[in-house]
Amino acid sequence: MLKPKQMSRLLIAASRDQMAPVIAELYRHNLFHIEDYVDQGAEGYDGFKIGTPLSGASEKSADLVKIRSIANTVAVHADDIDAGPSCTQDELQTKIEHDLPKLEREVEELTARRSKLETRLKELEQKIAEITPFADIPVDMNLYHGYQRFTTLAGYVSRDVNMNVPCEMHLSKGKDKNFLVIIIPSEQKGEADKALAEAGFQPVPVPEDSGSPRGRIEFYSGETAAVKKEINEINKQLEEVKQKHAGFLVACEELLKAEVDQTEAPLRFATTKQTFVAEGWVPTDKVAAVTNSLVYETDGKVFVTVVPTDLEHDSVPVEYNNPDFAKPTQVLMDVYSRPKYTEVDPTLMLSIVFPLFFGLILGDVGYGLVLLGMAFGLRKFLKGEEGRYLLDVLRNASISSIFFGLLFSEFLGFAIPGLKPVLFSRHLMAEAAEGEVVTSHGPMIPQLLILSIWIGILHITLGRVISIINHAHQDHGQHRIKAMLANFGWIAVMWGVLIGIWSIAPLPLMPDLTGLPPIVSIINYGGVAGAVLAVLGVLLIAYDSVLEVIELPGIISHVLSYTRIVAVGFSSVAIAMVVNFISIGMFIQPQLENISPFGIFIILAGLVVFLLGHLLNTVLGIMGGGIHSIRLHYVEFFTKFYKGGGKKYIPFGMKRRFTEA
Amino acid sequence: MAAEAVVAAVDVGMTVEQIKATQLGMKALGAGIAVGFTGIGAGIAEMAIGSAAVGATAENKDIFGLALIFTVIPETIVIFGLVVALLLLFV
């Protein structure tokens, strides 16, 4: 929690004949993050070379390529398929030997036929396009070619043609341009060209076809339809192959990928003629288990030891170490950057605060329920791990949204009848007209704004405190003290300014220091204390780096940035209320008082406006609530302490979904 | 100040209701200007950053998080505008 998993550097050395069992055992454990050996004469690695793949690597790779190409052709993705009944390795192996070549031939044949048909389809369409301009000219296309002394020209003209050579000319009028076919004596082609150029002639090729143009077009259209039908049939057959073999394909891919990974693993080891050495990282609590099973599998013919970690030079892979409910939020962390091994991992804080912000922004029972439904409904379509995690984040956010909806007493922008807002009211249209009974409270903007500013102040202070902890862990010597003091300085400036403000003006929800004994005019002891704290803070910041002082106004903009929690929330409430007003107040209610056939139509229109408006507001709510909450973390919170850039922990092995080890 | 304005306005023949309505209208105008112009400002600022960020993300997907941060930095301006508008209308 708040720290990545502790890792130990493991060194495994054995003779070469133990390579296969060691690799198989490491792969089964799915824990060992291999540190690739690079041939650069590292200390203690004189005479070592990069290893060569185990036997059978190239055949397995070839099979894997085949499987992937088939899976690609029929569009099968492992993420789209539920983890099915696992097959044993032997069953699959025999299937790969027997069924795979047949399946490959079948798919290849079908795709080859399809691409041939597609080429034919293009040819036909080209021909139709060529003949179409000639359709309006009632001349057999035989008559366009086959002359020795005459030339046929065809094309579009934008103006009338004044032809002063003997010719046969056919013109079909079009919308913008006229289409012209002209047959002239070949020796007078020069003059004809000139006359045509004056008319803005754009030539088109004369088709080498015979018969009436309309007849030919009909014939080619018929053929096109036949080809399309055949392509559709092939697609259907491919779909059948997909339905029938999808499970087999993904299982095969998984099995072969596992085998290829294992046979190619020596490429990442350091080897001599007789021995090999593998280095890598294992979570510290799993070291004993991995070591014991390696020793057991090789009958003790392996040397495994933990090498001391050098935090300054080693780049330790980072694996999150979070309780289950915080795990989905890791996706949001990876979008920013994985934490470094030595810094505080803020995933847990993000997993708690992100839904709170989301709920504060989109605090509405109705929208919360819609999003909750979405979070469960979309599970059918998103089967990958990342997609699931995102949906879990959405689920937590929508639960928080429902909770705050109850506190704000909001349901699709309406006040929930009989439920007074526990938290400050956000109902905008609360000012009742004369004579009406006030049913809800007016919006309590100042209180809400101050609440959001409080959230900002505390959040930023927390960020700075974590920064002090990080510097204490990561830095050394004088720089460490300076950096820690500078962060304290930032906190001091912020709180100093705050105390100063409190001593001058009373604000709702904030301590009132204006009652302290005054010194000069409006400045009292509180003001002085605030000023001293702020100046001390500035000095501490400058002590670390003078340039940082120009960032000081950022404190105000960062704290005020948290008011977006209220502002964006209000905009969502406002849109909901406007939608309700338009659809119910303007469309539905007046018609209900005096029902007529036309009125029913208006009521239906009102319902459409209601649905569309709230649909739009739901989408805006996800965008507003999600993006602004995460942005407050990324920009305002993380920039205070978080560096990121840790290396991802990728253990050697795989989570098997379709096969058994 | 407000009382002087009222006196001056009554002098030119406006009723108190008219004055109140005018003040309300001015507030609404001010709120609109606050949101509208800050929105335009944020839009102009995000235009260049956004296109660069999309280009950079297309080349290297890993910097999506960083690109998102760059893109949303100017957005704070429009939030300030929104806050000012809310304060004008409701406080």
Tab-separated table of N, CA and C in Angstrom, chain A residues 179-266:
chain	number	residue	atom	x	y	z
A	179	PHE	N	-21.724	16.046	-73.248
A	179	PHE	CA	-20.843	14.964	-73.658
A	179	PHE	C	-20.884	14.854	-75.171
A	180	LEU	N	-19.687	14.694	-75.738
A	180	LEU	CA	-19.572	14.777	-77.183
A	180	LEU	C	-18.806	13.579	-77.720
A	181	VAL	N	-19.351	12.965	-78.778
A	181	VAL	CA	-18.589	11.943	-79.510
A	181	VAL	C	-18.488	12.430	-80.943
A	182	ILE	N	-17.276	12.399	-81.475
A	182	ILE	CA	-17.086	12.974	-82.808
A	182	ILE	C	-16.148	12.075	-83.606
A	183	ILE	N	-16.539	11.837	-84.855
A	183	ILE	CA	-15.680	11.017	-85.724
A	183	ILE	C	-15.218	11.900	-86.873
A	184	ILE	N	-13.885	11.994	-86.998
A	184	ILE	CA	-13.329	12.920	-87.991
A	184	ILE	C	-12.326	12.188	-88.877
A	185	PRO	N	-12.060	12.713	-90.041
A	185	PRO	CA	-10.991	12.138	-90.867
A	185	PRO	C	-9.655	12.338	-90.156
A	186	SER	N	-8.810	11.312	-90.181
A	186	SER	CA	-7.577	11.367	-89.399
A	186	SER	C	-6.660	12.498	-89.818
A	187	GLU	N	-6.626	12.808	-91.149
A	187	GLU	CA	-5.671	13.847	-91.598
A	187	GLU	C	-6.059	15.233	-91.109
A	188	GLN	N	-7.326	15.424	-90.698
A	188	GLN	CA	-7.749	16.749	-90.248
A	188	GLN	C	-7.840	16.831	-88.717
A	189	LYS	N	-7.148	15.896	-88.058
A	189	LYS	CA	-7.260	15.819	-86.594
A	189	LYS	C	-6.724	17.090	-85.924
A	190	GLY	N	-5.650	17.660	-86.538
A	190	GLY	CA	-5.047	18.865	-85.948
A	190	GLY	C	-6.059	19.989	-85.843
A	191	GLU	N	-6.755	20.246	-86.936
A	191	GLU	CA	-7.732	21.344	-86.921
A	191	GLU	C	-8.864	21.057	-85.945
A	192	ALA	N	-9.312	19.800	-85.949
A	192	ALA	CA	-10.407	19.430	-85.052
A	192	ALA	C	-9.993	19.633	-83.597
A	193	ASP	N	-8.754	19.244	-83.288
A	193	ASP	CA	-8.257	19.407	-81.917
A	193	ASP	C	-8.311	20.858	-81.483
A	194	LYS	N	-7.912	21.725	-82.412
A	194	LYS	CA	-7.897	23.159	-82.119
A	194	LYS	C	-9.308	23.642	-81.767
A	195	ALA	N	-10.257	23.262	-82.650
A	195	ALA	CA	-11.642	23.691	-82.424
A	195	ALA	C	-12.166	23.162	-81.109
A	196	LEU	N	-11.806	21.911	-80.798
A	196	LEU	CA	-12.275	21.309	-79.554
A	196	LEU	C	-11.646	22.000	-78.343
A	197	ALA	N	-10.355	22.332	-78.473
A	197	ALA	CA	-9.655	22.972	-77.341
A	197	ALA	C	-10.350	24.285	-77.012
A	198	GLU	N	-10.816	24.987	-78.038
A	198	GLU	CA	-11.512	26.254	-77.796
A	198	GLU	C	-12.799	26.043	-77.006
A	199	ALA	N	-13.407	24.878	-77.187
A	199	ALA	CA	-14.653	24.593	-76.474
A	199	ALA	C	-14.398	23.969	-75.102
A	200	GLY	N	-13.139	23.936	-74.658
A	200	GLY	CA	-12.808	23.386	-73.331
A	200	GLY	C	-13.011	21.887	-73.270
A	201	PHE	N	-12.409	21.189	-74.260
A	201	PHE	CA	-12.637	19.755	-74.401
A	201	PHE	C	-11.817	18.944	-73.393
A	202	GLN	N	-12.480	18.041	-72.648
A	202	GLN	CA	-11.766	17.121	-71.744
A	202	GLN	C	-12.011	15.713	-72.246
A	203	PRO	N	-10.988	15.073	-72.851
A	203	PRO	CA	-11.223	13.768	-73.477
A	203	PRO	C	-11.438	12.642	-72.462
A	204	VAL	N	-12.231	11.650	-72.847
A	204	VAL	CA	-12.327	10.406	-72.083
A	204	VAL	C	-12.026	9.258	-73.042
A	205	PRO	N	-11.515	8.122	-72.492
A	205	PRO	CA	-11.191	7.017	-73.416
A	205	PRO	C	-12.452	6.435	-74.060
A	206	VAL	N	-12.298	6.011	-75.312
A	206	VAL	CA	-13.434	5.388	-76.016
A	206	VAL	C	-13.397	3.899	-75.707
A	207	PRO	N	-14.483	3.313	-75.152
A	207	PRO	CA	-14.437	1.907	-74.721
A	207	PRO	C	-14.297	0.953	-75.899
A	208	GLU	N	-13.468	-0.089	-75.678
A	208	GLU	CA	-13.249	-1.104	-76.716
A	208	GLU	C	-14.331	-2.166	-76.589
A	209	ASP	N	-15.571	-1.776	-76.712
A	209	ASP	CA	-16.651	-2.727	-76.498
A	209	ASP	C	-17.552	-2.729	-77.716
A	210	SER	N	-18.523	-3.628	-77.742
A	210	SER	CA	-19.455	-3.609	-78.863
A	210	SER	C	-20.882	-3.774	-78.345
A	211	GLY	N	-21.835	-3.363	-79.162
A	211	GLY	CA	-23.237	-3.453	-78.741
A	211	GLY	C	-23.723	-2.109	-78.231
A	212	SER	N	-24.992	-2.063	-77.824
A	212	SER	CA	-25.531	-0.785	-77.371
A	212	SER	C	-25.030	-0.506	-75.952
A	213	PRO	N	-24.671	0.745	-75.666
A	213	PRO	CA	-24.087	1.050	-74.354
A	213	PRO	C	-25.003	0.641	-73.215
A	214	ARG	N	-26.305	0.942	-73.323
A	214	ARG	CA	-27.218	0.607	-72.223
A	214	ARG	C	-27.247	-0.899	-71.964
A	215	GLY	N	-27.261	-1.645	-73.087
A	215	GLY	CA	-27.275	-3.103	-72.948
A	215	GLY	C	-26.040	-3.604	-72.215
A	216	ARG	N	-24.880	-3.029	-72.597
A	216	ARG	CA	-23.630	-3.469	-71.959
A	216	ARG	C	-23.647	-3.137	-70.464
A	217	ILE	N	-24.141	-1.931	-70.148
A	217	ILE	CA	-24.160	-1.541	-68.730
A	217	ILE	C	-25.025	-2.511	-67.946
A	218	GLU	N	-26.165	-2.865	-68.531
A	218	GLU	CA	-27.049	-3.805	-67.842
A	218	GLU	C	-26.355	-5.135	-67.627
A	219	PHE	N	-25.661	-5.592	-68.697
A	219	PHE	CA	-24.963	-6.870	-68.619
A	219	PHE	C	-23.911	-6.843	-67.502
A	220	TYR	N	-23.104	-5.767	-67.483
A	220	TYR	CA	-22.037	-5.685	-66.469
A	220	TYR	C	-22.624	-5.555	-65.061
A	221	SER	N	-23.742	-4.820	-64.936
A	221	SER	CA	-24.364	-4.671	-63.609
A	221	SER	C	-24.809	-6.032	-63.091
A	222	GLY	N	-25.391	-6.837	-64.012
A	222	GLY	CA	-25.816	-8.178	-63.620
A	222	GLY	C	-24.637	-8.985	-63.110
A	223	GLU	N	-23.510	-8.881	-63.854
A	223	GLU	CA	-22.335	-9.652	-63.455
A	223	GLU	C	-21.807	-9.174	-62.086
A	224	THR	N	-21.822	-7.838	-61.884
A	224	THR	CA	-21.365	-7.282	-60.608
A	224	THR	C	-22.168	-7.864	-59.457
A	225	ALA	N	-23.492	-7.920	-59.660
A	225	ALA	CA	-24.340	-8.442	-58.586
A	225	ALA	C	-23.973	-9.892	-58.281
A	226	ALA	N	-23.716	-10.658	-59.361
A	226	ALA	CA	-23.370	-12.069	-59.156
A	226	ALA	C	-22.070	-12.189	-58.360
A	227	VAL	N	-21.059	-11.361	-58.736
A	227	VAL	CA	-19.761	-11.415	-58.039
A	227	VAL	C	-19.943	-11.035	-56.577
A	228	LYS	N	-20.744	-9.986	-56.328
A	228	LYS	CA	-20.970	-9.541	-54.949
A	228	LYS	C	-21.597	-10.660	-54.126
A	229	LYS	N	-22.533	-11.363	-54.773
A	229	LYS	CA	-23.213	-12.447	-54.067
A	229	LYS	C	-22.191	-13.517	-53.678
A	230	GLU	N	-21.305	-13.815	-54.635
A	230	GLU	CA	-20.307	-14.851	-54.368
A	230	GLU	C	-19.379	-14.427	-53.210
A	231	ILE	N	-18.993	-13.131	-53.213
A	231	ILE	CA	-18.122	-12.630	-52.133
A	231	ILE	C	-18.831	-12.767	-50.793
A	232	ASN	N	-20.115	-12.418	-50.792
A	232	ASN	CA	-20.894	-12.548	-49.556
A	232	ASN	C	-20.906	-13.976	-49.051
A	233	GLU	N	-21.037	-14.908	-50.021
A	233	GLU	CA	-21.062	-16.312	-49.617
A	233	GLU	C	-19.745	-16.720	-48.973
A	234	ILE	N	-18.635	-16.238	-49.586
A	234	ILE	CA	-17.314	-16.566	-49.010
A	234	ILE	C	-17.187	-15.974	-47.607
A	235	ASN	N	-17.666	-14.740	-47.462
A	235	ASN	CA	-17.618	-14.117	-46.133
A	235	ASN	C	-18.408	-14.937	-45.131
A	236	LYS	N	-19.547	-15.467	-45.594
A	236	LYS	CA	-20.366	-16.293	-44.699
A	236	LYS	C	-19.594	-17.537	-44.291
A	237	GLN	N	-18.907	-18.133	-45.286
A	237	GLN	CA	-18.132	-19.340	-44.979
A	237	GLN	C	-17.026	-19.032	-43.966
A	238	LEU	N	-16.377	-17.883	-44.161
A	238	LEU	CA	-15.308	-17.492	-43.218
A	238	LEU	C	-15.896	-17.281	-41.821
A	239	GLU	N	-17.093	-16.706	-41.785
A	239	GLU	CA	-17.761	-16.491	-40.491
A	239	GLU	C	-18.049	-17.846	-39.835
A	240	GLU	N	-18.443	-18.829	-40.684
A	240	GLU	CA	-18.687	-20.171	-40.135
A	240	GLU	C	-17.404	-20.746	-39.547
A	241	VAL	N	-16.301	-20.571	-40.311
A	241	VAL	CA	-15.005	-21.054	-39.809
A	241	VAL	C	-14.707	-20.405	-38.466
A	242	LYS	N	-15.006	-19.105	-38.376
A	242	LYS	CA	-14.728	-18.369	-37.142
A	242	LYS	C	-15.548	-18.956	-35.990
A	243	GLN	N	-16.855	-19.160	-36.251
A	243	GLN	CA	-17.708	-19.699	-35.196
A	243	GLN	C	-17.211	-21.060	-34.734
A	244	LYS	N	-16.822	-21.886	-35.735
A	244	LYS	CA	-16.482	-23.268	-35.422
A	244	LYS	C	-15.126	-23.359	-34.722
A	245	HIS	N	-14.172	-22.556	-35.184
A	245	HIS	CA	-12.798	-22.772	-34.713
A	245	HIS	C	-12.262	-21.685	-33.796
A	246	ALA	N	-13.105	-20.706	-33.431
A	246	ALA	CA	-12.578	-19.576	-32.644
A	246	ALA	C	-11.885	-20.060	-31.376
A	247	GLY	N	-12.553	-20.974	-30.660
A	247	GLY	CA	-11.976	-21.478	-29.413
A	247	GLY	C	-10.643	-22.158	-29.655
A	248	PHE	N	-10.602	-23.000	-30.711
A	248	PHE	CA	-9.372	-23.718	-31.040
A	248	PHE	C	-8.253	-22.733	-31.390
A	249	LEU	N	-8.598	-21.696	-32.170
A	249	LEU	CA	-7.577	-20.742	-32.614
A	249	LEU	C	-6.948	-20.004	-31.430
A	250	VAL	N	-7.805	-19.499	-30.527
A	250	VAL	CA	-7.217	-18.733	-29.413
A	250	VAL	C	-6.425	-19.650	-28.490
A	251	ALA	N	-6.912	-20.887	-28.299
A	251	ALA	CA	-6.176	-21.807	-27.445
A	251	ALA	C	-4.827	-22.143	-28.068
A	252	CYS	N	-4.838	-22.396	-29.393
A	252	CYS	CA	-3.592	-22.682	-30.104
A	252	CYS	C	-2.623	-21.537	-29.987
A	253	GLU	N	-3.156	-20.332	-30.186
A	253	GLU	CA	-2.264	-19.173	-30.144
A	253	GLU	C	-1.616	-19.074	-28.778
A	254	GLU	N	-2.448	-19.308	-27.753
A	254	GLU	CA	-1.912	-19.200	-26.397
A	254	GLU	C	-0.822	-20.244	-26.164
A	255	LEU	N	-1.119	-21.479	-26.561
A	255	LEU	CA	-0.159	-22.559	-26.342
A	255	LEU	C	1.142	-22.283	-27.080
A	256	LEU	N	1.024	-21.911	-28.358
A	256	LEU	CA	2.231	-21.695	-29.152
A	256	LEU	C	3.013	-20.488	-28.649
A	257	LYS	N	2.278	-19.450	-28.217
A	257	LYS	CA	2.981	-18.269	-27.720
A	257	LYS	C	3.791	-18.665	-26.483
A	258	ALA	N	3.177	-19.484	-25.613
A	258	ALA	CA	3.893	-19.935	-24.432
A	258	ALA	C	5.143	-20.705	-24.839
A	259	GLU	N	4.994	-21.587	-25.837
A	259	GLU	CA	6.145	-22.396	-26.237
A	259	GLU	C	7.226	-21.544	-26.887
A	260	VAL	N	6.794	-20.598	-27.742
A	260	VAL	CA	7.790	-19.750	-28.410
A	260	VAL	C	8.513	-18.892	-27.381
A	261	ASP	N	7.738	-18.329	-26.421
A	261	ASP	CA	8.368	-17.530	-25.368
A	261	ASP	C	9.457	-18.331	-24.669
A	262	GLN	N	9.129	-19.605	-24.371
A	262	GLN	CA	10.076	-20.419	-23.626
A	262	GLN	C	11.291	-20.781	-24.457
A	263	THR	N	11.047	-21.159	-25.723
A	263	THR	CA	12.198	-21.569	-26.534
A	263	THR	C	13.103	-20.390	-26.852
A	264	GLU	N	12.535	-19.186	-26.831
A	264	GLU	CA	13.369	-18.015	-27.171
A	264	GLU	C	13.951	-17.335	-25.950
A	265	ALA	N	13.602	-17.819	-24.756
A	265	ALA	CA	14.090	-17.180	-23.534
A	265	ALA	C	15.618	-17.112	-23.452
A	266	PRO	N	16.371	-18.147	-23.918
A	266	PRO	CA	17.832	-18.067	-23.790
A	266	PRO	C	18.431	-16.847	-24.478
